[in-house]
C-alpha positions in Angstrom: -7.8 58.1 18.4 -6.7 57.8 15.0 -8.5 55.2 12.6 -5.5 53.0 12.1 -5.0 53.0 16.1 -8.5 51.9 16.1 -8.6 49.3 14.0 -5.0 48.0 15.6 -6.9 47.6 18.6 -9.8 46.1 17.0 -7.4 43.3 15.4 -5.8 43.1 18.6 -9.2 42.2 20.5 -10.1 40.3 17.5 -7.5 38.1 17.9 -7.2 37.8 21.8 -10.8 36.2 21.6 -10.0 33.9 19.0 -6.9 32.8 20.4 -8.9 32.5 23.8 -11.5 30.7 22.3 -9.0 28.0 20.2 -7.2 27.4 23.9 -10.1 26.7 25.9 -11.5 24.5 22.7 -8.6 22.9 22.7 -8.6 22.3 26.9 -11.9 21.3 26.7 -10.7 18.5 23.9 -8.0 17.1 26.4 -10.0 17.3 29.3 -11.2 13.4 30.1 -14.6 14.6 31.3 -15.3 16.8 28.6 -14.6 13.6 26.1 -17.3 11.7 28.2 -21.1 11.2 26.9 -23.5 10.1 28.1 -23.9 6.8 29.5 -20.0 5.8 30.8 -18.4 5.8 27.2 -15.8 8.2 25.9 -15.9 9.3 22.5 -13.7 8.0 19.7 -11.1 10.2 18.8 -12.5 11.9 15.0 -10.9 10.4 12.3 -10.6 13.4 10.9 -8.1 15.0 13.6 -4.3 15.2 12.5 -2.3 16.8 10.2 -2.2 16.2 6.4 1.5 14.3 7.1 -0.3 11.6 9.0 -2.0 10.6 5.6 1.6 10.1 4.0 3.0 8.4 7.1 1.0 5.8 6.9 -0.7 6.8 9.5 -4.0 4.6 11.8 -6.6 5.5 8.7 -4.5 3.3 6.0 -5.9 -0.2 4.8 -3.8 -2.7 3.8 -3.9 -4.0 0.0 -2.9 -7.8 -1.1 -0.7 -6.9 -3.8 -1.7 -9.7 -5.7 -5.2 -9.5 -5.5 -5.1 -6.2 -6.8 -2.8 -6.9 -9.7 -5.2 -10.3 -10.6 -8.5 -7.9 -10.2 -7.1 -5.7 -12.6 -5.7 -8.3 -15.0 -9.1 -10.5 -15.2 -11.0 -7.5 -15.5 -8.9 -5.7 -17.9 -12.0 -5.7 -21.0 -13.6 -3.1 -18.9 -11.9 0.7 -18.8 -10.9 1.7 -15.1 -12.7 5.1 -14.2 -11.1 4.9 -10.7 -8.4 2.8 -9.1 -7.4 3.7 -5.3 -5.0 1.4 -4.1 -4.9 3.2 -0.3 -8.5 2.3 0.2 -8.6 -1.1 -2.1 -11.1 0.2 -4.6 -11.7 0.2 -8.6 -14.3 0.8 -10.0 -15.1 0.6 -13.9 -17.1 1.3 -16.7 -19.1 -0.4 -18.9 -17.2 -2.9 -21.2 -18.0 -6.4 -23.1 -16.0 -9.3 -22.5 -14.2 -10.9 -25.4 -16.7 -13.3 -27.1 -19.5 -11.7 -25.0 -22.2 -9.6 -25.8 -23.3 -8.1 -22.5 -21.7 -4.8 -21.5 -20.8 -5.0 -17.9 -19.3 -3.2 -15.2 -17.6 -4.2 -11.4 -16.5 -2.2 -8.8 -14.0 -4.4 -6.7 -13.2 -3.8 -2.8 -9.8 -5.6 -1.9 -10.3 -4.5 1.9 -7.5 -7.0 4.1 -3.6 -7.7 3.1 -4.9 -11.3 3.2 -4.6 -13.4 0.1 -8.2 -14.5 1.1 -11.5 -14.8 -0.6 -12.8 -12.7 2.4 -10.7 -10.0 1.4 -12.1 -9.7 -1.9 -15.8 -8.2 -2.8 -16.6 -8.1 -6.5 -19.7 -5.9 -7.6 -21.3 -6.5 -11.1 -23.9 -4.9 -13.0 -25.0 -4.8 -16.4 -27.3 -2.3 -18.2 -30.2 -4.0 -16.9 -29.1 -4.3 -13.1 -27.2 -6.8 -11.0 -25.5 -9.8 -12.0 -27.1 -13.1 -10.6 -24.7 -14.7 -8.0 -23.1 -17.4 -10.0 -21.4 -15.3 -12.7 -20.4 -12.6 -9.6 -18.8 -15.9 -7.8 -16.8 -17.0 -11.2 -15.8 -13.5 -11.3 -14.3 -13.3 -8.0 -12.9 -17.3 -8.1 -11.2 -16.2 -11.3 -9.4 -13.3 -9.5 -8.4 -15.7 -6.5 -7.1 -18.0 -8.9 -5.4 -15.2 -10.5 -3.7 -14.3 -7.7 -2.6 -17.5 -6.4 -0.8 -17.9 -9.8 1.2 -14.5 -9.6 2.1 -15.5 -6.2 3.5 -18.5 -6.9 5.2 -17.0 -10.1 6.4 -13.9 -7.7 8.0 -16.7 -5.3 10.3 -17.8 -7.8 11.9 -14.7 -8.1 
């Protein structure tokens, strides 16, 4: 046998087992008994399964954003610099900054995690240099946000 013959069939066998392994992965995925654990339960389909498309279409992994919490969470908070803003999970998060006629440097990280315009969709984190907040100024924070919102809402209404 020539060496390219050889590895042609090498590749070939190469191949053949992968292929033969990604088939009976894949039979063993749709199979209802393999997808059972122990103790009567099935397993959640992974999260992680589907194509990149699925991302973009909007697909069973998106959350929701109030439009108008986000836009008031960005407004009332707009002394500190964003680092990170993600409106397909509902997350900014900041930097330090000083509020105008403060002297504390703070910084939030917000979670806007329901299309509600709720206060139970909204989670405000604050922290200054020294550690957390206490709860009162965290609870002004978020009221001021809600209120915020309320008002571009019943501005947007108009329109």
């Amino acid at each position: 046998m020539t060496q390219s013959r050889i590895r042609f069939v090498s590749l070939a066998a190469v191949s053949l087992v992968l292929l033969a392994g990604c088939s009976a992965f894949q039979n063993a995925r749709l199979d209802p008994e393999a997808m059972r654990v122990q103790g009567g339960r099935e397993a959640q389909p992974d999260p992680a399964d589907g194509s990149l498309l699925d991302a973009f279409r909007g697909g069973r992994d998106t959350v929701k954003v109030n439009r108008f919490l986000w836009t008031a969470a960005l407004e009332v908070l707009d002394f500190l610099p964003v680092e990170a803003a993600d409106p397909f999970t509902g997350v900014i998060s900041t930097g330090y900054g000083t509020p105008p006629g403060g002297g504390t440097a703070y910084r939030a990280t917000v979670l806007i995690s329901d299309p509600a315009l709720d206060a139970r969709s909204l989670k405000v984190s604050l922290q200054t240099r020294r550690g957390p907040v206490d709860a009162a100024t965290q609870r002004a924070v978020e009221d001021a946000i809600l209120n915020r919102a309320r008002q571009i809402r019943i501005s947007a209404g108009r329109y």
